[in-house]
Short mmCIF file of C-alpha atoms and ligand atoms in Angstrom, two decimals:
data_model
loop_
_atom_site.label_atom_id
_atom_site.label_comp_id
_atom_site.label_asym_id
_atom_site.label_seq_id
_atom_site.Cartn_x
_atom_site.Cartn_y
_atom_site.Cartn_z
CA VAL O 130 -0.15 0.06 -0.12
CA THR O 131 1.46 3.33 -0.88
CA ARG O 132 1.36 6.32 1.34
CA SER O 133 -1.00 8.32 -0.82
CA LYS O 134 -3.40 5.13 -0.67
CA LEU O 135 -2.96 5.05 3.17
CA VAL O 136 -3.92 8.72 3.48
CA LYS O 137 -6.94 8.24 1.02
CA ASP O 138 -8.17 5.32 3.16
CA LEU O 139 -7.61 7.06 6.42
CA ILE O 140 -9.46 10.28 5.15
CA GLU O 141 -12.32 7.90 4.28
CA ILE O 142 -12.50 6.56 8.07
CA VAL O 143 -11.95 9.87 9.98
CA GLY O 144 -12.38 12.59 7.34
CA GLN O 145 -9.93 14.95 5.79
CA ALA O 146 -9.69 17.29 8.93
CA ASN O 147 -8.43 14.48 11.15
CA VAL O 148 -5.54 13.25 8.89
CA LEU O 149 -2.71 15.65 9.35
CA THR O 150 0.16 15.17 6.70
CA ASP O 151 1.61 18.96 6.52
CA PRO O 152 4.95 18.50 8.49
CA GLU O 153 4.31 21.85 10.30
CA LEU O 154 1.14 20.38 11.78
CA VAL O 155 2.63 16.81 12.53
CA ARG O 156 5.74 18.30 14.21
CA PRO O 157 4.21 19.24 17.56
CA TYR O 158 2.84 15.44 17.84
CA ALA O 159 6.29 14.35 17.03
CA ILE O 160 8.11 15.93 19.92
CA ASP O 161 7.65 15.08 23.59
CA TRP O 162 6.80 17.43 26.66
CA THR O 163 10.69 17.49 27.90
CA LYS O 164 11.72 18.22 24.26
CA ARG O 165 14.25 15.50 24.91
CA TRP O 166 12.46 12.81 22.51
CA SER O 167 11.42 13.29 19.01
CA GLY O 168 11.32 11.87 15.86
CA SER O 169 9.35 11.88 12.46
CA ALA O 170 6.04 10.61 11.45
CA GLU O 171 4.42 10.50 8.26
CA LEU O 172 0.92 11.55 9.42
CA VAL O 173 -1.22 12.27 12.53
CA VAL O 174 -4.64 10.61 12.27
CA ARG O 175 -7.45 11.21 14.76
CA PRO O 176 -10.27 8.77 15.17
CA ALA O 177 -13.28 9.86 17.04
CA SER O 178 -14.68 6.33 18.05
CA THR O 179 -13.83 2.81 18.75
CA ASP O 180 -14.77 1.66 15.47
CA GLN O 181 -12.81 4.17 13.77
CA THR O 182 -9.78 3.45 15.86
CA ALA O 183 -9.99 -0.42 14.73
CA GLU O 184 -10.29 0.78 11.09
CA VAL O 185 -7.46 2.93 11.49
CA VAL O 186 -5.10 0.06 13.02
CA LEU O 187 -6.18 -2.24 10.17
CA ALA O 188 -5.32 0.45 7.40
CA CYS O 189 -2.09 1.26 9.03
CA GLY O 190 -1.33 -2.63 9.43
CA GLU O 191 -2.03 -3.12 5.76
CA ALA O 192 0.27 -0.72 4.86
CA GLY O 193 3.02 -1.86 7.28
CA VAL O 194 3.05 1.65 9.01
CA ALA O 195 3.89 1.74 12.64
CA MET O 196 1.56 3.28 14.87
CA ILE O 197 2.30 5.48 18.03
CA PRO O 198 -0.72 5.88 20.34
CA GLN O 199 -0.83 9.36 21.72
CA GLY O 200 -2.98 10.88 24.34
CA GLY O 201 -1.99 14.25 25.98
CA ASN O 202 1.62 13.76 24.97
CA THR O 203 2.43 14.62 28.64
CA GLY O 204 4.50 11.29 29.10
CA LEU O 205 8.03 11.79 30.29
CA VAL O 206 9.96 8.74 28.85
CA GLY O 207 9.63 9.36 25.21
CA GLY O 208 6.74 6.62 24.52
CA SER O 209 4.24 8.90 22.82
CA VAL O 210 6.36 10.11 20.00
CA PRO O 211 8.09 8.40 17.15
CA PRO O 212 11.74 7.38 17.38
CA ASN O 213 14.49 9.41 15.83
CA GLY O 214 15.36 7.42 12.62
CA GLY O 215 13.04 4.45 12.93
CA GLU O 216 13.08 1.71 10.42
CA VAL O 217 9.59 1.83 9.11
CA PRO O 218 7.30 5.15 8.44
CA ASN O 219 5.18 5.98 11.58
CA ALA O 220 1.57 7.23 11.94
CA ILE O 221 0.85 8.96 15.17
CA ILE O 222 -2.77 7.80 16.34
CA SER O 223 -3.90 10.78 18.53
CA LEU O 224 -6.83 9.55 20.77
CA THR O 225 -7.96 12.99 21.98
CA ARG O 226 -11.29 12.85 20.05
CA LEU O 227 -12.29 9.84 22.36
CA ASN O 228 -13.77 12.00 24.77
CA SER O 229 -17.08 10.89 25.75
CA LEU O 230 -17.90 10.97 29.39
CA GLU O 231 -20.72 8.97 30.48
CA GLN O 232 -23.18 9.15 33.32
CA VAL O 233 -21.84 8.32 36.84
CA ASP O 234 -23.50 5.24 38.28
CA GLN O 235 -23.92 6.29 41.79
CA VAL O 236 -24.68 2.93 43.20
CA ASP O 237 -21.82 1.22 41.53
CA ARG O 238 -19.61 4.17 41.94
CA GLN O 239 -18.25 3.99 38.63
CA LEU O 240 -18.28 5.41 35.21
CA THR O 241 -17.13 5.02 31.63
CA VAL O 242 -15.01 7.40 30.04
CA GLY O 243 -13.36 7.59 26.40
CA ALA O 244 -9.52 7.08 26.38
CA GLY O 245 -9.02 10.94 25.18
CA VAL O 246 -10.86 12.47 28.21
CA THR O 247 -8.30 14.60 30.30
CA LEU O 248 -8.09 14.02 34.05
CA GLU O 249 -9.21 17.69 34.52
CA ALA O 250 -12.41 17.34 32.33
CA LEU O 251 -13.34 14.01 34.24
CA GLN O 252 -12.66 15.88 37.82
CA ASP O 253 -15.01 18.69 36.36
CA HIS O 254 -17.65 16.29 35.37
CA LEU O 255 -17.78 14.61 38.68
CA THR O 256 -18.02 17.93 40.53
CA GLN O 257 -20.95 18.87 38.23
CA SER O 258 -22.43 15.31 38.55
CA GLY O 259 -23.27 16.31 42.30
CA THR O 260 -23.17 12.78 43.20
CA GLY O 261 -20.38 13.01 45.91
CA LEU O 262 -17.97 10.85 44.09
CA ALA O 263 -14.43 11.66 43.01
CA PHE O 264 -11.40 10.12 40.94
CA ALA O 265 -8.85 8.88 42.93
CA VAL O 266 -5.67 9.37 40.91
CA ASP O 267 -4.50 13.21 40.76
CA LEU O 268 -1.50 14.66 39.06
CA ALA O 269 -0.06 18.04 37.88
CA ALA O 270 -0.45 17.33 34.26
CA ARG O 271 -4.06 16.92 34.98
CA GLY O 272 -5.14 19.66 32.01
CA THR O 273 -3.63 17.71 29.33
CA ALA O 274 -3.00 14.06 30.49
CA THR O 275 -5.81 11.64 29.33
CA LEU O 276 -7.17 8.65 31.13
CA GLY O 277 -6.02 6.35 28.19
CA GLY O 278 -2.46 7.66 28.44
CA MET O 279 -2.69 7.35 32.41
CA LEU O 280 -3.83 3.71 32.00
CA ALA O 281 -1.28 2.88 29.62
CA THR O 282 1.57 4.26 31.73
CA ASN O 283 -0.27 3.03 34.93
CA ALA O 284 0.27 6.60 36.27
CA GLY O 285 0.74 7.06 40.00
CA GLY O 286 0.67 10.71 40.98
CA HIS O 287 -0.04 12.19 44.53
CA HIS O 288 -2.70 9.69 45.79
CA VAL O 289 -1.07 6.52 45.69
CA ILE O 290 -0.37 5.90 49.35
CA ARG O 291 -4.36 5.79 49.83
CA TYR O 292 -5.67 4.64 46.63
CA GLY O 293 -3.06 3.11 44.59
CA SER O 294 -2.19 3.88 40.90
CA MET O 295 -4.19 3.96 37.56
CA ARG O 296 -4.21 -0.07 37.56
CA ASN O 297 -6.23 -0.04 40.70
CA GLN O 298 -8.79 2.44 39.35
CA ALA O 299 -9.65 0.42 36.11
CA VAL O 300 -12.74 -1.85 36.84
CA GLY O 301 -12.61 -2.73 33.04
CA VAL O 302 -11.02 -1.49 29.68
CA GLU O 303 -12.04 -1.53 26.01
CA ALA O 304 -9.20 -1.70 23.67
CA ILE O 305 -8.27 -2.29 20.00
CA LEU O 306 -5.68 -4.96 19.39
CA PRO O 307 -3.13 -4.57 16.84
CA ASN O 308 -4.87 -6.99 14.32
CA GLY O 309 -7.86 -4.51 14.68
CA LYS O 310 -9.95 -6.73 16.88
CA GLU O 311 -11.57 -5.45 19.89
CA ILE O 312 -11.50 -6.68 23.59
CA SER O 313 -13.95 -5.24 25.86
CA ARG O 314 -14.69 -5.44 29.64
CA LEU O 315 -17.06 -2.65 30.46
CA GLU O 316 -19.66 -4.53 32.52
CA GLY O 317 -18.42 -2.91 35.61
CA LEU O 318 -18.03 -6.22 37.55
CA LEU O 319 -16.21 -6.04 40.83
CA LYS O 320 -15.83 -9.75 40.72
CA ASP O 321 -14.94 -11.55 37.55
CA ASN O 322 -12.13 -14.05 37.54
CA ALA O 323 -12.87 -15.53 34.04
CA GLY O 324 -9.34 -16.17 32.77
CA TYR O 325 -6.48 -14.04 32.14
CA ASP O 326 -6.78 -10.44 33.13
CA LEU O 327 -6.29 -8.75 29.55
CA PRO O 328 -7.32 -5.45 30.78
CA GLY O 329 -4.85 -5.68 33.41
CA LEU O 330 -2.12 -6.49 31.09
CA LEU O 331 -2.78 -3.26 29.10
CA ALA O 332 -2.38 -1.17 32.16
CA GLY O 333 1.34 -0.02 31.97
CA SER O 334 1.89 -1.65 28.50
CA GLU O 335 2.60 1.90 27.23
CA GLY O 336 0.67 1.52 23.99
CA THR O 337 2.66 -1.54 22.88
CA LEU O 338 -0.09 -4.23 23.19
CA GLY O 339 -3.23 -2.58 22.35
CA ILE O 340 -4.83 0.94 22.01
CA VAL O 341 -7.18 1.83 24.85
CA THR O 342 -10.47 3.24 23.64
CA ARG O 343 -12.76 3.44 26.63
CA ILE O 344 -12.29 2.64 30.47
CA ARG O 345 -14.42 1.95 33.23
CA LEU O 346 -13.54 3.60 36.09
CA ARG O 347 -13.84 2.85 39.89
CA LEU O 348 -14.72 6.18 41.92
CA VAL O 349 -14.31 6.90 45.60
CA PRO O 350 -16.33 9.27 47.85
CA ARG O 351 -15.39 12.81 47.32
CA LEU O 352 -13.59 14.06 50.41
CA ASP O 353 -14.19 17.84 50.89
CA ALA O 354 -12.72 18.45 54.26
CA ARG O 355 -8.96 18.63 53.50
CA VAL O 356 -5.85 20.12 55.30
CA THR O 357 -2.50 20.59 53.78
CA ALA O 358 0.70 21.15 55.53
CA LEU O 359 4.18 21.93 54.43
CA ILE O 360 6.92 20.91 57.18
CA GLY O 361 10.27 22.11 56.91
CA VAL O 362 12.89 19.64 58.49
CA ASP O 363 16.26 18.86 58.69
CA ALA O 364 16.74 15.71 56.31
CA THR O 365 15.00 13.05 54.21
CA ALA O 366 15.30 10.66 57.14
CA THR O 367 12.89 12.93 59.21
CA CYS O 368 10.41 12.83 56.53
CA VAL O 369 10.43 9.33 56.10
CA SER O 370 10.18 8.66 59.78
CA LEU O 371 7.34 11.42 60.06
CA VAL O 372 5.41 9.90 57.22
CA ALA O 373 5.71 6.12 58.71
CA ARG O 374 4.27 7.58 61.89
CA MET O 375 1.52 9.57 59.98
CA ARG O 376 0.47 6.29 58.12
CA GLN O 377 -0.05 4.61 61.43
CA GLU O 378 -1.93 7.43 63.39
CA LEU O 379 -3.69 9.41 60.61
CA PRO O 380 -5.76 7.36 58.31
CA SER O 381 -6.93 10.21 56.46
CA LEU O 382 -3.41 10.66 54.96
CA GLU O 383 -3.79 11.15 51.28
CA ALA O 384 -0.45 12.61 50.05
CA ALA O 385 3.16 12.69 51.30
CA GLU O 386 5.56 14.67 49.06
CA ILE O 387 9.14 15.61 49.47
CA VAL O 388 11.09 18.54 48.12
CA TYR O 389 14.38 20.40 48.85
CA GLU O 390 15.74 23.74 49.59
CA ASP O 391 17.35 24.14 46.28
CA GLY O 392 14.33 23.02 44.14
CA LEU O 393 11.99 25.10 46.17
CA ASN O 394 14.12 28.13 45.59
CA LEU O 395 13.88 27.74 41.77
CA VAL O 396 10.23 27.20 41.86
CA CYS O 397 9.94 30.46 43.86
CA MET O 398 12.31 32.30 41.37
CA HIS O 399 10.24 30.79 38.37
CA THR O 400 6.78 31.36 39.74
CA GLY O 401 7.19 34.76 41.89
CA LEU O 402 5.83 32.82 44.94
CA PRO O 403 7.40 34.06 48.22
CA LEU O 404 9.30 31.51 50.43
CA PRO O 405 6.63 29.46 52.29
CA LEU O 406 8.05 29.56 55.76
CA PRO O 407 9.82 32.38 57.79
CA ARG O 408 13.33 30.69 57.27
CA SER O 409 14.59 28.10 54.70
CA TRP O 410 14.95 24.35 55.46
CA PRO O 411 17.15 21.87 53.79
CA THR O 412 13.98 19.53 53.25
CA TYR O 413 10.27 19.94 53.18
CA LEU O 414 7.42 17.55 53.62
CA LEU O 415 3.94 18.15 51.94
CA ILE O 416 1.19 16.43 53.35
CA GLU O 417 -2.43 16.42 52.76
CA CYS O 418 -5.16 14.59 54.84
CA ALA O 419 -8.69 14.33 53.51
CA GLY O 420 -12.21 13.21 55.12
CA ILE O 421 -15.78 14.11 55.20
CA ASP O 422 -16.03 16.35 58.26
CA GLY O 423 -13.33 18.65 60.05
CA ARG O 424 -11.97 16.03 62.31
CA GLU O 425 -8.97 15.32 59.98
CA ALA O 426 -7.35 18.85 60.56
CA GLY O 427 -7.86 18.56 64.18
CA GLN O 428 -6.28 15.27 64.11
CA LEU O 429 -3.19 16.62 61.95
CA LEU O 430 -2.65 19.55 64.19
CA GLU O 431 -2.83 17.34 67.20
CA PHE O 432 -0.27 15.00 65.44
CA LEU O 433 2.17 17.89 64.47
CA GLU O 434 2.10 19.06 68.05
CA SER O 435 2.78 15.82 69.42
CA VAL O 436 5.96 15.62 67.39
CA GLY O 437 7.02 18.82 68.66
CA LEU O 438 8.14 20.62 65.56
CA PRO O 439 10.25 23.77 65.92
CA ASP O 440 8.17 27.27 65.58
CA GLY O 441 7.87 28.57 62.36
CA SER O 442 8.63 25.10 60.67
CA THR O 443 5.08 24.41 59.38
CA ALA O 444 2.49 26.33 57.12
CA VAL O 445 -1.06 24.65 57.30
CA ALA O 446 -4.04 25.27 55.06
CA MET O 447 -7.60 24.30 54.91
CA GLU O 448 -9.26 26.61 52.26
CA GLY O 449 -9.06 25.89 48.79
CA PRO O 450 -6.53 28.78 47.87
CA GLY O 451 -4.35 28.48 50.69
CA ARG O 452 -3.93 24.42 49.93
CA GLN O 453 -3.49 25.32 46.19
CA ARG O 454 -0.65 27.72 46.99
CA LEU O 455 1.27 25.09 49.06
CA TRP O 456 0.55 22.47 46.53
CA ALA O 457 2.25 24.72 43.89
CA TYR O 458 5.47 24.72 45.73
CA ARG O 459 5.46 20.79 44.98
CA GLU O 460 3.83 20.76 41.45
CA ARG O 461 5.45 23.46 39.72
CA HIS O 462 8.93 21.79 40.00
CA THR O 463 8.35 19.96 36.75
CA GLU O 464 7.82 23.27 34.52
CA THR O 465 10.50 25.00 36.73
CA VAL O 466 12.97 22.38 35.55
CA ASN O 467 11.85 22.56 32.01
CA ARG O 468 12.80 26.24 32.08
CA LEU O 469 16.32 25.32 33.02
CA GLY O 470 16.98 23.21 29.88
CA VAL O 471 16.43 19.70 28.66
CA ALA O 472 16.33 17.64 31.76
CA HIS O 473 17.48 14.12 32.04
CA LYS O 474 14.41 12.60 33.93
CA LEU O 475 15.09 9.47 35.97
CA ASP O 476 11.80 8.59 37.90
CA VAL O 477 13.21 5.86 40.43
CA SER O 478 11.88 3.93 43.55
CA VAL O 479 13.53 2.23 46.45
CA ARG O 480 11.77 1.03 49.55
CA PRO O 481 10.98 4.06 51.74
CA SER O 482 13.03 2.64 54.66
CA LEU O 483 16.10 3.09 52.16
CA LEU O 484 15.17 6.48 50.78
CA ALA O 485 17.60 8.53 53.00
CA GLU O 486 20.73 6.37 52.08
CA PHE O 487 19.38 6.38 48.59
CA GLU O 488 19.25 10.37 48.33
CA ALA O 489 22.82 10.62 49.69
CA GLN O 490 24.17 8.12 47.11
CA LEU O 491 22.12 9.79 44.40
CA ARG O 492 23.60 13.24 45.17
CA GLU O 493 27.16 11.67 44.98
CA VAL O 494 26.40 9.72 41.80
CA VAL O 495 25.28 12.72 39.97
CA ARG O 496 28.20 14.88 41.36
CA VAL O 497 30.61 12.34 40.02
CA HIS O 498 29.08 11.43 36.64
CA ALA O 499 27.50 14.83 35.83
CA PRO O 500 29.75 17.16 37.26
CA GLY O 501 28.53 20.91 37.00
CA SER O 502 25.09 19.96 36.40
CA THR O 503 22.04 21.08 38.08
CA LEU O 504 20.43 18.39 40.13
CA VAL O 505 16.69 18.90 41.09
CA LEU O 506 15.11 16.17 43.41
CA TRP O 507 11.64 15.84 44.49
CA GLY O 508 9.00 13.04 44.78
CA HIS O 509 6.42 11.05 46.37
CA VAL O 510 7.98 10.16 49.76
CA GLY O 511 5.36 7.91 51.00
CA ASP O 512 5.95 5.68 47.88
CA GLY O 513 9.68 5.62 47.99
CA ASN O 514 9.64 7.63 44.76
CA MET O 515 12.12 9.97 43.86
CA HIS O 516 12.17 11.99 40.67
CA VAL O 517 16.07 12.81 39.79
CA ASN O 518 16.17 15.64 37.40
CA VAL O 519 19.50 16.37 36.03
CA VAL O 520 20.11 19.37 33.86
CA GLY O 521 23.43 19.93 32.03
CA PRO O 522 24.51 16.94 30.16
CA GLY O 523 23.21 17.08 26.39
CA PRO O 524 20.31 15.07 25.43
CA GLY O 525 22.25 12.13 23.95
CA ASP O 526 24.70 11.78 26.86
CA ASP O 527 23.27 9.07 29.17
CA THR O 528 26.30 8.73 31.41
CA VAL O 529 24.44 10.07 34.34
CA ASP O 530 21.20 8.26 33.54
CA ASP O 531 23.23 4.90 33.44
CA ALA O 532 24.93 5.45 36.97
CA VAL O 533 21.64 6.48 38.61
CA LEU O 534 19.68 3.67 37.10
CA ARG O 535 22.40 1.21 38.15
CA LEU O 536 22.78 2.66 41.73
CA THR O 537 18.76 2.40 41.91
CA ALA O 538 18.81 -1.44 40.80
CA ARG O 539 21.82 -2.18 43.25
CA MET O 540 19.57 -0.77 45.99
CA GLY O 541 16.79 -3.22 44.94
CA GLY O 542 14.59 -0.26 43.49
CA SER O 543 12.88 0.26 40.22
CA ILE O 544 14.21 2.04 37.31
CA SER O 545 10.57 3.36 36.63
CA ALA O 546 8.47 4.17 39.65
CA GLU O 547 5.38 5.58 37.56
CA HIS O 548 6.44 7.22 34.37
CA GLY O 549 6.98 3.77 32.53
CA ILE O 550 10.05 2.69 30.29
CA GLY O 551 9.15 4.35 27.21
CA ARG O 552 11.82 4.76 24.39
CA ALA O 553 14.03 6.19 27.31
CA LYS O 554 14.93 3.14 29.74
CA THR O 555 14.70 -0.05 27.26
CA ARG O 556 18.41 -0.34 27.53
CA TRP O 557 18.36 -0.67 31.37
CA LEU O 558 15.12 -2.81 31.76
CA HIS O 559 17.58 -5.76 32.28
CA LEU O 560 18.54 -4.15 35.44
CA VAL O 561 15.40 -4.84 37.05
CA ARG O 562 13.79 -7.73 35.25
CA SER O 563 15.32 -11.06 34.59
CA GLU O 564 15.98 -12.76 31.38
CA SER O 565 12.88 -15.05 31.58
CA ASP O 566 10.69 -12.04 32.61
CA ILE O 567 11.91 -10.26 29.59
CA ASP O 568 11.26 -13.36 27.38
CA VAL O 569 7.76 -13.46 28.68
CA MET O 570 7.27 -9.88 27.63
CA TRP O 571 8.39 -10.53 24.07
CA ALA O 572 6.21 -13.69 23.96
CA LEU O 573 3.22 -11.49 24.91
CA LYS O 574 4.28 -8.79 22.43
CA ARG O 575 4.72 -11.16 19.55
CA ALA O 576 1.47 -12.92 20.25
CA LEU O 577 -0.58 -9.86 20.25
CA ASP O 578 1.73 -7.72 17.85
CA PRO O 579 3.36 -10.33 15.41
CA ALA O 580 4.20 -7.55 12.75
CA GLY O 581 5.77 -5.52 15.68
CA LEU O 582 3.78 -2.21 14.40
CA LEU O 583 2.38 -0.91 17.56
CA ASN O 584 4.82 1.37 19.23
CA PRO O 585 7.91 -0.43 18.28
CA GLY O 586 10.94 0.35 20.43
CA VAL O 587 8.96 1.08 23.59
CA VAL O 588 9.14 -0.83 26.73
CA LEU O 589 11.17 -3.77 25.45
CA PRO O 590 14.86 -3.65 24.57
CA PRO O 591 15.86 -5.16 21.06
CA ALA O 592 15.04 -8.97 21.00
P1 FAD A 671 0.81 10.23 26.37
O1 FAD A 671 2.16 11.12 26.76
O2 FAD A 671 0.36 10.51 25.11
O3 FAD A 671 1.32 8.73 26.25
C1 FAD A 671 2.03 8.10 27.06
C2 FAD A 671 2.16 6.61 26.93
O4 FAD A 671 0.78 5.88 26.81
C3 FAD A 671 2.73 6.41 25.65
O5 FAD A 671 3.50 5.17 25.46
C4 FAD A 671 1.59 6.25 24.68
O6 FAD A 671 1.99 5.53 23.17
C5 FAD A 671 0.76 5.55 25.44
N1 FAD A 671 -0.88 5.84 25.21
C6 FAD A 671 -1.34 6.97 25.35
N2 FAD A 671 -2.73 7.06 25.18
C7 FAD A 671 -2.94 5.54 24.90
C8 FAD A 671 -3.99 4.81 24.58
N3 FAD A 671 -5.30 5.37 24.41
N4 FAD A 671 -3.93 3.52 24.46
C9 FAD A 671 -2.51 2.73 24.28
N5 FAD A 671 -1.79 3.45 24.70
C10 FAD A 671 -1.67 5.03 24.92
N6 FAD A 671 3.17 10.72 35.65
C11 FAD A 671 2.83 10.11 37.01
O7 FAD A 671 2.77 8.82 36.94
N7 FAD A 671 2.64 10.78 37.95
C12 FAD A 671 2.63 12.14 38.08
O8 FAD A 671 2.83 12.66 39.23
C13 FAD A 671 2.94 12.89 37.07
N8 FAD A 671 2.93 14.25 36.95
C14 FAD A 671 3.29 14.84 35.79
C15 FAD A 671 3.40 16.17 35.93
C16 FAD A 671 3.80 17.03 34.74
C17 FAD A 671 3.76 18.33 34.84
C18 FAD A 671 3.92 16.34 33.51
C19 FAD A 671 4.12 16.94 32.31
C20 FAD A 671 3.91 14.93 33.36
C21 FAD A 671 3.62 14.22 34.48
N9 FAD A 671 3.36 12.72 34.74
C22 FAD A 671 3.23 12.19 35.87
C23 FAD A 671 3.55 11.96 33.23
C24 FAD A 671 2.49 11.88 32.47
O9 FAD A 671 1.45 12.88 32.71
C25 FAD A 671 1.69 10.53 32.73
O10 FAD A 671 2.72 9.62 32.24
C26 FAD A 671 0.46 10.64 31.89
O11 FAD A 671 -0.14 9.23 32.28
C27 FAD A 671 0.38 10.50 30.41
O12 FAD A 671 -0.84 10.64 29.89
P2 FAD A 671 -0.96 11.26 28.37
O13 FAD A 671 -2.29 11.16 28.02
O14 FAD A 671 -0.32 12.62 28.33
O15 FAD A 671 -0.03 9.96 27.60
C1 2HG A 672 5.86 14.76 39.45
O1 2HG A 672 5.46 13.84 40.41
C2 2HG A 672 5.72 14.07 38.22
O2 2HG A 672 6.19 15.91 39.72
C3 2HG A 672 6.75 14.82 37.30
O3 2HG A 672 5.93 12.74 37.98
C4 2HG A 672 8.28 14.39 37.64
O4 2HG A 672 8.99 16.08 36.17
C5 2HG A 672 9.46 15.02 36.88
O5 2HG A 672 10.35 14.46 36.99
ZN1 ZN A 673 5.51 11.93 40.09
#
């Protein structure tokens, strides 16, 4: 099938306006949010339904064109954009038109969404529904990240300590496989052990096994009584032990995040926010408790008093704007780092009990392997998840990536806590997955995608 035949077929399926071939229009889809990953694509195609997605997949398959599923393109490991110099022509399949938001089923506490719905659109929809229900996962890219992309990466975010990650919110999935066939589990069954869990397999598959078209989501009670605290402390070890105690004593704990003095100062410079506390601290712990009445705030304040924190080391907010301001010090790290340059982003995790030692070694490894670079660290301390951002080394120089990922593996950690492997980390998958593991992954990939056309080069290292 020639390129022009493919373009004609795709136009028949989705309409002229939804097949982009002009390089100027294609380019923004082919470069990732961090600007570290980019490639070239023949075209972008934007199906608006599950059936159109199936037809698009068949047409691309017939033409031997590789398919790159894309949601909001906020992924941070290069999985949503084509490779630089791929072997076969690429088509980006943008799923953002799959934006249906169905009615909330209050008794079942579920709803079905199109894969292209953004997290923020879902949050607004739930607020407007007046059902008293909410979605458990939240993250700073909420305005653009889609539920399909979030499931495909098994995104984590701020609430994993309470609710788990995306995988735990998907009651069911509808997807198009590389052969154009559909699998669907949208019945909303809470118990359904009939064979292998194919929807579960798609969670975290980063667009390599199927294209998610709809998701049946679990909802949680909306907890409007919230209290947020930013606590300045001496070091990571103090954060870890405070969080361990909070998890024991504060069942309403929903988020426990860590940032450091240098990162926070950069955020203040970039955003114009004032320093949050009367003096600076080496390390800051941001926590949020949530419940249905005001008791959570009282419990948190009592807890903080029992710990005996020094005067001026804590800012507490209960109202929306104050809480949002405290969260900005944490959430605006990513955009701040992006301003500094093209960051090497290493999203890694270790057991929380090892986090303080890990942090010390990380700083040393970055000092040695990327001398003169800027290291900005932050993360989800309750999950043992550090976001290691190194600005300085050129985009193609992965000396520091290698050193950090090897250190992480030596400490029994994961080279991808929540962002996925994408194109960025395939080389290092063997550090944390055995040969048998990788063989099974390849067997699954070949079984579902024998022609290897769905997001090739993502997740799996070359066979
Ligand atoms: P994309 O970037 O478009 O795609 C990501 C991957 O999923 C690609 O491999 C793509 O091929 C695949 N994919 C996309 N849609 C589909 C589909 N429908 N079917 C099959 N495969 C698909 N991540 C976290 O985990 N936690 C965070 O706290 C967090 N915070 C962030 C904050 C900022 C400011 C930014 C920019 C990113 C953040 N991320 C975070 C990373 C990112 O937002 C998530 O990975 C998100 O899940 C990606 O969603 P997306 O729709 O943008 O997917
Ligand atoms: C976060 O938690 C995101 O801020 C993004 O996962 C992390 O930019 C990063 O490295
Ligand atoms: Zn994160």
